[in-house]
CSV table of C-alpha atoms and ligand atoms in Angstrom, one decimal:
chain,number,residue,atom,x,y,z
A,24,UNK,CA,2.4,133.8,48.8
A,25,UNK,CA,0.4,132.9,51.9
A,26,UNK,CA,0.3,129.3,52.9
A,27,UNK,CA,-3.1,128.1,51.6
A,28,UNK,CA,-2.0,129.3,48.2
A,29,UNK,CA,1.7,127.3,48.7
A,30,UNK,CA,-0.7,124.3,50.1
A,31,UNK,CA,-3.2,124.7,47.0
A,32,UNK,CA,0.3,124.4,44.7
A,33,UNK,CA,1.4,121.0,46.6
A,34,UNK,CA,-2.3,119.5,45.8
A,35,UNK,CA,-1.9,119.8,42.4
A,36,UNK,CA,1.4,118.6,42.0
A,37,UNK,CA,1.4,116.3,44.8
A,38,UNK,CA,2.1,113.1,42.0
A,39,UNK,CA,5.6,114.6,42.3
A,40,UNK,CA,6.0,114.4,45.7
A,41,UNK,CA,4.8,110.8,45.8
A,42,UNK,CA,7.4,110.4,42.7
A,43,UNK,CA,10.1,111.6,44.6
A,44,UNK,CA,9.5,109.8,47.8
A,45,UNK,CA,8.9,106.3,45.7
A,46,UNK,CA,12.0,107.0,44.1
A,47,UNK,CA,14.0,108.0,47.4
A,48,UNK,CA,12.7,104.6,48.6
A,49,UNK,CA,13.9,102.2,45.4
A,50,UNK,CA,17.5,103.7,45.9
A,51,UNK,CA,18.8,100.9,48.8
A,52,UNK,CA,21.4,103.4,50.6
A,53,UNK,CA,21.5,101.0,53.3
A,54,UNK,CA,24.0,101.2,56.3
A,55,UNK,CA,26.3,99.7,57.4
A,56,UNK,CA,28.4,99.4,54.4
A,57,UNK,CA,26.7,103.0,53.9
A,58,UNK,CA,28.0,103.9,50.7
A,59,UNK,CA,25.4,106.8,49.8
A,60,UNK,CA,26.8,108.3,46.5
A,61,UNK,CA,23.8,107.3,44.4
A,62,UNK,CA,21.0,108.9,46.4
A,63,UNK,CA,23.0,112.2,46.7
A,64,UNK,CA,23.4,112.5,43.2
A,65,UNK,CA,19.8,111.4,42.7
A,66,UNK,CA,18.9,114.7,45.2
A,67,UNK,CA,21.9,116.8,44.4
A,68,UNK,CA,19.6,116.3,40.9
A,69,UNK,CA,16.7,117.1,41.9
A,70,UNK,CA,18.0,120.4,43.5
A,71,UNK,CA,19.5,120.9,40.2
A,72,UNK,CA,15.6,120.7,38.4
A,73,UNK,CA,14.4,123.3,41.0
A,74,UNK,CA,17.1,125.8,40.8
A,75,UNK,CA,18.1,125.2,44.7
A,76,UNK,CA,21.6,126.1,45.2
A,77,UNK,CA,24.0,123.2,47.2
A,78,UNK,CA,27.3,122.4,48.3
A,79,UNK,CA,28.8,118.8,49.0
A,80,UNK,CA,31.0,118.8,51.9
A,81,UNK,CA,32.5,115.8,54.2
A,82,UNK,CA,34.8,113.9,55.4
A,83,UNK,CA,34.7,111.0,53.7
A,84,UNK,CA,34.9,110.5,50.1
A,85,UNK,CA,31.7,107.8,49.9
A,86,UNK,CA,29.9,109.5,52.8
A,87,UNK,CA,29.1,113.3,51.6
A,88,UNK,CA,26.8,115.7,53.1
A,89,UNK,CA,24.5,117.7,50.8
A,90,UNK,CA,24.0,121.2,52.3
A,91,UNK,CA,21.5,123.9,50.2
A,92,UNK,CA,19.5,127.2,50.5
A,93,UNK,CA,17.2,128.8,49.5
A,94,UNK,CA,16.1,132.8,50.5
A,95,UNK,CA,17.7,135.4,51.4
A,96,UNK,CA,21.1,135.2,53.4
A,97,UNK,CA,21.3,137.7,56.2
A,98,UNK,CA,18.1,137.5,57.7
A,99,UNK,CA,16.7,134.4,60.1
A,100,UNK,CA,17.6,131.0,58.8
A,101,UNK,CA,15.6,127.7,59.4
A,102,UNK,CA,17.3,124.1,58.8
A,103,UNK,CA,16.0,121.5,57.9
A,104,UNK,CA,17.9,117.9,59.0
A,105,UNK,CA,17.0,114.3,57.4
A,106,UNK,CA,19.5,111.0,56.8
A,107,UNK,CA,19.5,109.6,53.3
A,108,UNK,CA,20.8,106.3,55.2
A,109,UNK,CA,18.6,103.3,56.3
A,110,UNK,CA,19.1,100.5,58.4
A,111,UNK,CA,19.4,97.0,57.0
A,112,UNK,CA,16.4,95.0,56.0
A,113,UNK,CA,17.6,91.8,57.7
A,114,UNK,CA,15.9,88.7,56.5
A,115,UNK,CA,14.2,89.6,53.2
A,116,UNK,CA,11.9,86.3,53.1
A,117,UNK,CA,10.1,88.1,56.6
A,118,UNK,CA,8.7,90.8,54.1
A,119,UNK,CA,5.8,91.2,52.8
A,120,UNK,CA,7.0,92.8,49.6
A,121,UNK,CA,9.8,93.7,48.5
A,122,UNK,CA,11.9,95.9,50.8
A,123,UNK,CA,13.0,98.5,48.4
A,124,UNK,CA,9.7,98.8,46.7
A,125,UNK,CA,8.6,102.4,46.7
A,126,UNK,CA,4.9,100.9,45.6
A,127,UNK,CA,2.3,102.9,46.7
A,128,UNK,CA,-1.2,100.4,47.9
A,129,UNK,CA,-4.1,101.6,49.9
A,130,UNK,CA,-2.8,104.6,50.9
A,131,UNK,CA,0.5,103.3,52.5
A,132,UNK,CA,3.9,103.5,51.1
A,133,UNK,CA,6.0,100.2,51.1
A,134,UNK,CA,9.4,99.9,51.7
A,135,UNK,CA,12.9,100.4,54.3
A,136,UNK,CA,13.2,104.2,54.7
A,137,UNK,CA,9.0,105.2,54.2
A,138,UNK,CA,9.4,105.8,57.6
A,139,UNK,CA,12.8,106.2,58.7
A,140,UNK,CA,13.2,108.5,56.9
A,141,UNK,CA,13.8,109.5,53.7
A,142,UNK,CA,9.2,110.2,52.9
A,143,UNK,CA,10.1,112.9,55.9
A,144,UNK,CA,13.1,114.3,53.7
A,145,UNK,CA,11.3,114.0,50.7
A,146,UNK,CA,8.5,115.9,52.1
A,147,UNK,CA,11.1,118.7,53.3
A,148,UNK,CA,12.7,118.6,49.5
A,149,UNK,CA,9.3,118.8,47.9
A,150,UNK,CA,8.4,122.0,50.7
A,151,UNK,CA,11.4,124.2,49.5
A,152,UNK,CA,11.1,123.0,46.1
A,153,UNK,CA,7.5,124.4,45.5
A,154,UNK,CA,8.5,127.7,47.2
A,155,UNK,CA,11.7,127.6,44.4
A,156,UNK,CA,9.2,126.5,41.8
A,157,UNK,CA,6.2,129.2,42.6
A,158,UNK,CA,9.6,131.9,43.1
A,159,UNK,CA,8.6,132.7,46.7
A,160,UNK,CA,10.9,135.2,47.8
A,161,UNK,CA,11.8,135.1,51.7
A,162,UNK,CA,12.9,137.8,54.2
A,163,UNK,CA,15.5,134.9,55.9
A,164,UNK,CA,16.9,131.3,54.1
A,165,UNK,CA,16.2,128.1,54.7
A,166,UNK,CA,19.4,125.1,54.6
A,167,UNK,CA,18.7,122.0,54.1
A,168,UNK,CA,21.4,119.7,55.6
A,169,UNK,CA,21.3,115.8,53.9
A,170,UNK,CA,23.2,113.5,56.1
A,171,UNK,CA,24.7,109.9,55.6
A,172,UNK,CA,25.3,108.0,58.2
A,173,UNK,CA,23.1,108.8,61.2
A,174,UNK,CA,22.3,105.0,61.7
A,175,UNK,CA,26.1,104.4,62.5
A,176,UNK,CA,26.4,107.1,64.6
A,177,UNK,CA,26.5,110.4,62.6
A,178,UNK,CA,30.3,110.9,63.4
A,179,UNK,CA,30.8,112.0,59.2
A,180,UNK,CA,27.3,113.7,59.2
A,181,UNK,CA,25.5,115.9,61.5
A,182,UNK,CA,27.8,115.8,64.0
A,183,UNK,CA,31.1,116.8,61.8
A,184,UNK,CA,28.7,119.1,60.5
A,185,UNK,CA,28.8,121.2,63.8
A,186,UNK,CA,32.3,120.6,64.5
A,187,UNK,CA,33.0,122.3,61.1
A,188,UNK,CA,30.8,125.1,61.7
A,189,UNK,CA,28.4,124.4,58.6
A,190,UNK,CA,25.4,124.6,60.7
A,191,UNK,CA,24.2,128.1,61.8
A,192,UNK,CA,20.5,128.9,62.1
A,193,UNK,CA,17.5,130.1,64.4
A,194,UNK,CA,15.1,127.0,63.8
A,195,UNK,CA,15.8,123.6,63.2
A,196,UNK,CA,13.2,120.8,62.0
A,197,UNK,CA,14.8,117.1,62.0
A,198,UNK,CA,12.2,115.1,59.9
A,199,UNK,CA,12.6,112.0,62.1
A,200,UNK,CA,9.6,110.1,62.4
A,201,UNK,CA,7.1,110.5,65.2
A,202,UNK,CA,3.7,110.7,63.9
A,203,UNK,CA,1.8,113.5,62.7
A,204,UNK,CA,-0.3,114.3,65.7
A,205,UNK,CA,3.0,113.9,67.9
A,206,UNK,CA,5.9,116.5,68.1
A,207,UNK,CA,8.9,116.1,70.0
A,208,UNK,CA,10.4,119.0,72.0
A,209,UNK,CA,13.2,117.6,74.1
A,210,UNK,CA,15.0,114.8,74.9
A,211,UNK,CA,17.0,112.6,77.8
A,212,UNK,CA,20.7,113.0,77.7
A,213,UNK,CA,22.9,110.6,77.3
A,214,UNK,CA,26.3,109.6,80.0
A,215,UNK,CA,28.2,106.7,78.6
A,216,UNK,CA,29.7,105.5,81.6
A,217,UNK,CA,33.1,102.7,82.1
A,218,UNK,CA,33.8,101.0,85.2
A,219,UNK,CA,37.3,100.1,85.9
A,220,UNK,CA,38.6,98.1,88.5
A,221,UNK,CA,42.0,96.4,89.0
A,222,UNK,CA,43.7,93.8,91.3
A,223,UNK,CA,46.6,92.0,92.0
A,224,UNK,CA,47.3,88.5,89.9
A,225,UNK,CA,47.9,85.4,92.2
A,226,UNK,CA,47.0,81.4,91.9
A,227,UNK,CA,42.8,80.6,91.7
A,228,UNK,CA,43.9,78.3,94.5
A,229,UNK,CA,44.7,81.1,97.3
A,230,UNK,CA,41.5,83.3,96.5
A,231,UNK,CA,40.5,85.1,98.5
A,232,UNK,CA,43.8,85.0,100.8
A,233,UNK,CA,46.5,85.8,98.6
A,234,UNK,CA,45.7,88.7,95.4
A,235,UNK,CA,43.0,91.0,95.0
A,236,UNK,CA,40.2,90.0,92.3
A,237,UNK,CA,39.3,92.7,90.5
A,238,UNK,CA,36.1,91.3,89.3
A,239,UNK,CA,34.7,90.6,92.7
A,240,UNK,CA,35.4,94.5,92.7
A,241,UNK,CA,33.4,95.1,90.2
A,242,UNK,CA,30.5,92.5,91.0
A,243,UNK,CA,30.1,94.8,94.4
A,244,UNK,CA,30.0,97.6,93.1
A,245,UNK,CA,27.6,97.2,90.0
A,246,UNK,CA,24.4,97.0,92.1
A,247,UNK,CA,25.4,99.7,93.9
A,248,UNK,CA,25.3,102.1,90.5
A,249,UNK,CA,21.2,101.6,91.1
A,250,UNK,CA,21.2,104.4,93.2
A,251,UNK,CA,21.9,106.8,90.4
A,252,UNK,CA,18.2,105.5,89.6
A,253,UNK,CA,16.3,107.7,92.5
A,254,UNK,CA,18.0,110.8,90.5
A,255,UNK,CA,15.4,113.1,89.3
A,256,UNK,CA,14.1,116.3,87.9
A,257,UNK,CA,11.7,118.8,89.8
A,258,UNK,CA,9.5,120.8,87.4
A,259,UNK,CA,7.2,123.2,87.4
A,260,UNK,CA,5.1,125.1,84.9
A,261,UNK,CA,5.5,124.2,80.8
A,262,UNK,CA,8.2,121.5,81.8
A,263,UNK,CA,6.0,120.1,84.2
A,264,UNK,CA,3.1,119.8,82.6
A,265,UNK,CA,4.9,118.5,79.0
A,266,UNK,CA,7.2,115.8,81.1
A,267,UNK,CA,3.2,114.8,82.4
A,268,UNK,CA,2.0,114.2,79.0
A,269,UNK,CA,5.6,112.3,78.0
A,270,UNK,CA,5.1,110.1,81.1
A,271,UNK,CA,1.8,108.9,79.9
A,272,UNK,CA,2.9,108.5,76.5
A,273,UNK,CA,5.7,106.1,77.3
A,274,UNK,CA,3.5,104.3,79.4
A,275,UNK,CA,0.8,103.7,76.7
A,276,UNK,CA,3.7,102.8,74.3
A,277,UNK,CA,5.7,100.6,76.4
A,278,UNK,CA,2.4,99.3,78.0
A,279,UNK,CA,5.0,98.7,81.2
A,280,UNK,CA,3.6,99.7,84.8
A,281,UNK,CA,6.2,102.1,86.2
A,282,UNK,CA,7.7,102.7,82.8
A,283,UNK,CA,7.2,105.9,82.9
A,284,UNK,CA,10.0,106.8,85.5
A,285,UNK,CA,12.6,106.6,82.5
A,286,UNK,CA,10.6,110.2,81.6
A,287,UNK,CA,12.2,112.2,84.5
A,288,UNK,CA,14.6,109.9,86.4
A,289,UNK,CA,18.3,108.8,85.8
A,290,UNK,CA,18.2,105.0,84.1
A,291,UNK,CA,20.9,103.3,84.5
A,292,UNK,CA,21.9,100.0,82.0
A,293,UNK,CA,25.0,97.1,82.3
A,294,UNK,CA,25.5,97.0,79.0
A,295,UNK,CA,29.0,94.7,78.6
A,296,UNK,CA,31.2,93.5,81.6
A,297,UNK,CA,34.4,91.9,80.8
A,298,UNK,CA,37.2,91.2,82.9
A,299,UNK,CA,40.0,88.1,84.1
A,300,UNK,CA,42.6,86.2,81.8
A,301,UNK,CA,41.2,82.1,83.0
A,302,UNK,CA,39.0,79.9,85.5
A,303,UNK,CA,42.3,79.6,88.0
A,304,UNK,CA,44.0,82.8,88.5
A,305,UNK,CA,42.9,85.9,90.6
A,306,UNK,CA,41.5,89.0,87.7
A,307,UNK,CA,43.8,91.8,88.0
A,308,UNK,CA,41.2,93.9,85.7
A,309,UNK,CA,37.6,93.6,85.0
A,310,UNK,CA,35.4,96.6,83.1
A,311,UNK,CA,32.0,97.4,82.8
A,312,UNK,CA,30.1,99.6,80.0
A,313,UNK,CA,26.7,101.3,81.1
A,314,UNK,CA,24.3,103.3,79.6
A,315,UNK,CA,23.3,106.3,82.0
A,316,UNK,CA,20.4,108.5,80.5
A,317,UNK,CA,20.0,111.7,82.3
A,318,UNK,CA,16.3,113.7,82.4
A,319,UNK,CA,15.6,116.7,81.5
A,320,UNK,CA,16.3,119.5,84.5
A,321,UNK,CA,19.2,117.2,85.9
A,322,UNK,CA,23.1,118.5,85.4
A,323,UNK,CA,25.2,115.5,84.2
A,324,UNK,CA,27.8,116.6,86.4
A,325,UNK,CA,25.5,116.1,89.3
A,326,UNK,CA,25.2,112.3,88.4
A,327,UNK,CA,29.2,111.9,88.1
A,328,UNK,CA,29.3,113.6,91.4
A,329,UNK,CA,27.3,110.9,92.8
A,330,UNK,CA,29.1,108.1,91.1
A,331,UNK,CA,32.2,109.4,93.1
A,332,UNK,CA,30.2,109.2,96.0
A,333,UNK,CA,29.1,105.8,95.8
A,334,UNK,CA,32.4,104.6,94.4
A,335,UNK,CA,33.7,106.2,97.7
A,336,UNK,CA,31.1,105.2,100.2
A,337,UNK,CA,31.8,101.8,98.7
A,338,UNK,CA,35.1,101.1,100.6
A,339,UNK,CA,36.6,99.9,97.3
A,340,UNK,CA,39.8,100.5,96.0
A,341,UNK,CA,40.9,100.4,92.8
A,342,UNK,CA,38.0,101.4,91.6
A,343,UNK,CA,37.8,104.5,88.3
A,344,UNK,CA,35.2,105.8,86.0
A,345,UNK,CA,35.3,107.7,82.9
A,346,UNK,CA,32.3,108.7,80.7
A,347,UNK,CA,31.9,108.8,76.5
A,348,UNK,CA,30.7,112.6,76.1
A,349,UNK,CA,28.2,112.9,78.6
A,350,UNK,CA,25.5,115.7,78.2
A,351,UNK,CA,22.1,116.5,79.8
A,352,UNK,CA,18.9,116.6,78.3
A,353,UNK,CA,18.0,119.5,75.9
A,354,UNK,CA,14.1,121.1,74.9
A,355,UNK,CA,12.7,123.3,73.5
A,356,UNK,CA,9.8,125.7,74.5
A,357,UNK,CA,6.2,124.5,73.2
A,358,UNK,CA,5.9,128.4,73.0
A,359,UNK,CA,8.4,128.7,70.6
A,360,UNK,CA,7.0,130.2,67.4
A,361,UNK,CA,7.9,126.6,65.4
A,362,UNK,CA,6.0,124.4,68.1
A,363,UNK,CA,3.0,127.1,67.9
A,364,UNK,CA,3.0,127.1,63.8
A,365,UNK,CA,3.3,123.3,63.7
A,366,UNK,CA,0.3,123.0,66.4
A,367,UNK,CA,-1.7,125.5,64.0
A,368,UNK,CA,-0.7,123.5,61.0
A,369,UNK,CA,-2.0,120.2,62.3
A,370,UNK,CA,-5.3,121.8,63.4
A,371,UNK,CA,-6.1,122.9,60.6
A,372,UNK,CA,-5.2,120.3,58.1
A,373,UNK,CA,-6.0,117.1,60.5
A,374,UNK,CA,-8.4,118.6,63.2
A,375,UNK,CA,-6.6,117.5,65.9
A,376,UNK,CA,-4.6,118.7,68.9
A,377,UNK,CA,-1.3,118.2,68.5
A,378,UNK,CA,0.8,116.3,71.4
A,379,UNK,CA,3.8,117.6,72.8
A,380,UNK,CA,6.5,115.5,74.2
A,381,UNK,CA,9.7,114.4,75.4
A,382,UNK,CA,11.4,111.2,74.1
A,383,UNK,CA,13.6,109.1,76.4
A,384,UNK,CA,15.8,108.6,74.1
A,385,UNK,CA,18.3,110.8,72.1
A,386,UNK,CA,18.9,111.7,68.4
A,387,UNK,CA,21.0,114.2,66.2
A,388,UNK,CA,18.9,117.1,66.9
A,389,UNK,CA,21.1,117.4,70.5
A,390,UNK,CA,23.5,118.9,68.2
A,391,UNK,CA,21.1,121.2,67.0
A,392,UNK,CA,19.8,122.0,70.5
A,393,UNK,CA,23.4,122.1,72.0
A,394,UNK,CA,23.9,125.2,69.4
A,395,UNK,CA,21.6,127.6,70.6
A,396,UNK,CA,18.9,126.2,67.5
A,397,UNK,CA,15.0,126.0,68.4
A,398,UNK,CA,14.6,122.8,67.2
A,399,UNK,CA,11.8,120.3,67.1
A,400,UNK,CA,11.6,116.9,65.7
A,401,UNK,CA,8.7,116.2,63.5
A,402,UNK,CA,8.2,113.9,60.6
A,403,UNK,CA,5.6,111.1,59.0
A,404,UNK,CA,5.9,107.8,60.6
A,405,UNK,CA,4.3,104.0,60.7
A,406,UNK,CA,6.5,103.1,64.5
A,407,UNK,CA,5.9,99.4,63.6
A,408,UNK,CA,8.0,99.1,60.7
A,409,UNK,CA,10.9,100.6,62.1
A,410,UNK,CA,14.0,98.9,62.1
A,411,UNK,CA,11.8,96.0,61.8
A,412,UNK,CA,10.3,94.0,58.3
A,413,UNK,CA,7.5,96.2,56.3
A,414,UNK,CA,8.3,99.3,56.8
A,415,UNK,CA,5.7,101.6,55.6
A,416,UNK,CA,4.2,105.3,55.7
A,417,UNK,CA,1.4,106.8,55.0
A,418,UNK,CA,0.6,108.5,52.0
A,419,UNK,CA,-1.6,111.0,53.7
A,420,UNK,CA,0.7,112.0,56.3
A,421,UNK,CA,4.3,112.6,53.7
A,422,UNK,CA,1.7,115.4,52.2
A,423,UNK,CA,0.6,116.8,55.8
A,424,UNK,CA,4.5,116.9,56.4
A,425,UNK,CA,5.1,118.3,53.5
A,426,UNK,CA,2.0,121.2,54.1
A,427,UNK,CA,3.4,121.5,57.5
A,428,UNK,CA,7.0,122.3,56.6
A,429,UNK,CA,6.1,124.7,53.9
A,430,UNK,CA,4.5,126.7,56.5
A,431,UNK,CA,6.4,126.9,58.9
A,432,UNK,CA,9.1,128.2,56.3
A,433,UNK,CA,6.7,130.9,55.6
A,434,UNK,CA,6.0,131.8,59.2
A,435,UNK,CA,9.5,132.1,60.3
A,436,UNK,CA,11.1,133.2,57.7
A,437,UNK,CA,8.5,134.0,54.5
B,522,ZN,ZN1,16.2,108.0,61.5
């Protein structure tokens, strides 16, 4: 089956996939609490009515982690990644319908998870399914790896995943939403970064003649951190030319003059600073959290050599930092045969050149990234609505997804 016969099949059943999406949408799987058993049974089913093999695996009793193929094992395998969990809805009298609805009007579909991102998943189930369906046999496999809890931090899903050594592949294709003219290929890393300092304890009274604040330490030292900011990649060829295009991007988003730094420079963010026991006595310990995001083409362990540097240029003693699994920034090549079937996909169905970029933030497909996976990040999307009231997708772009994935299962591996 080539893909305009697998796309002429989604047409004419493409009530289903709407079905399917709606019904994705009326589950609430909403996290935090995160309890996601209902909407795993309700796909675990629907793998069921195709004939799609699957396994549950996890951690965690309520937070279980649907993994199934289809193909042949032994050859090339492409996964597909998408979260079953949404976000919270917040205050439901600042929607304009109901936030679970699942209604379909104008062309949009309503409702917390149309974008982020269960119409994405759906679109991915509804791929594989119509390849099961129409018995399209493949020369590799495709796994499809349902997660629960990447809004909290994907510590029982994709991430435990890896750990476990569930996910092995060539391709990867995490249905996060970012528009279907817009692909992602890479992405910042991330450097969680603590500052301790410590002191000696004495009376308020004697400061600064008798103790040693640890605070004042700290308050030094903080602005000092900015440095880390004139850290930056130097590109040339692909990278150079796709960190352009990202750099313009985040400036038309953010619609923030120099913005577009955060592309291919070190950021650097205070996020919490504690420290001191009361008004009147000298703080033996203070602390400081910061969110260090490091570019594309710069080693982590270059930035934590220059926090050393600063800490010891600063003259202050006392003074230690650790970091929260620091990691660089990871791409993918927009040569790569996924980015190439995707752009070939898009025009053809939409017309339209497809824009690759980086984002300056980071997401689950790291993991994929980290394991040696070609992995992009693609999926329908309506930005506004995210993690915000009305949350909605467009009908049109769950069936280009849909389309899209399809083919780029039968390019890779059909
Ligand atoms: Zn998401």
């Amino acid at each position: 089956m080539n893909r305009n016969e697998i796309w002429a099949l989604m047409d004419e059943r493409q009530d289903e996939l709407l079905t399917l999406c709606s019904d994705l949408i009326k589950i609430p799987s909403v996290n935090p609490p995160g309890d996601v058993s209902v909407i795993v049974r309700y796909i675990t089913n629907y793998f069921k009515a195709h004939k799609i093999a699957y396994d549950i695996v996890g951690a965690s009793e309520d937070r279980p982690n649907i993994l199934a193929r289809y193909g042949t094992p032994g050859g090339k395998t492409v996964v597909f990644n998408g979260h079953c969990d949404v976000v919270p809805v917040g205050d439901e009298e600042k929607w304009a319908f109901p936030p679970f609805s699942g209604e379909i009007r104008d062309g949009v579909m309503l409702g917390r998870g149309t974008s982020d991102m269960k119409c994405g998943m759906g679109a991915f189930l509804f791929a594989v399914a119509m390849l099961a369906d129409a018995g399209v046999k493949l020369s590799g496999d495709v796994l499809m790896t349902i997660v629960p809890d990447e809004e909290t931090g994907g510590a029982y899903g994709t991430q435990w995943l890896f750990e476990n050594g569930y996910i092995k592949g060539d391709w990867g294709i995490v249905a996060e939403p970012t528009g279907m003219d817009n692909i992602e290929v890479g992405q910042k890393g991330t450097m969680g970064m603590n500052l301790y300092a410590t002191g000696t304890t004495a009376h308020g009274s004697l400061s600064p003649y008798v103790g040693e604040n640890a605070i004042d330490k700290l308050v030094r030292l903080l602005p000092m951190m900015y440095e880390l900011r004139e850290i930056h990649g130097s590109y040339d060829g692909e990278i150079a030319q796709v960190m352009e295009i990202s750099r313009q991007k985040a400036k038309a988003v953010q619609k923030t003059e120099g913005v577009e730094n955060i592309m291919d420079h070190v950021t650097v963010n205070f996020g919490t600073i504690q420290g001191g026991v009361k008004r009147n006595v000298v703080a033996d310990s203070a602390m400081a959290e910061l969110d260090v995001r490091v570019p594309i083409g710069v080693n982590h362990e270059d930035v934590i050599a220059r926090v050393d540097e600063i800490i010891a240029k600063s003259g202050i003693q006392g003074v230690t930092a650790t970091y929260d699994n620091p990691r660089g920034g990871n791409f993918v090549s927009v040569k790569d045969p996924i980015v190439e079937t995707v752009r070939d996909c898009i025009k053809e169905l939409l017309d339209i050149e497809l824009i690759t970029a980086y984002q300056w933030a980071s997401s689950d497909t790291r993991y994929f990234r980290e394991a040696g996976i070609s992995t992009i990040q693609y999926g329908p999307s309506n930005t506004e609505g995210i993690h915000n009231y009305n949350e909605t997708v467009d009908v049109a772009d769950i069936v280009t997804a849909a389309k899209v994935y399809a083919a780029i299962i039968l390019s890779l591996v059909g």
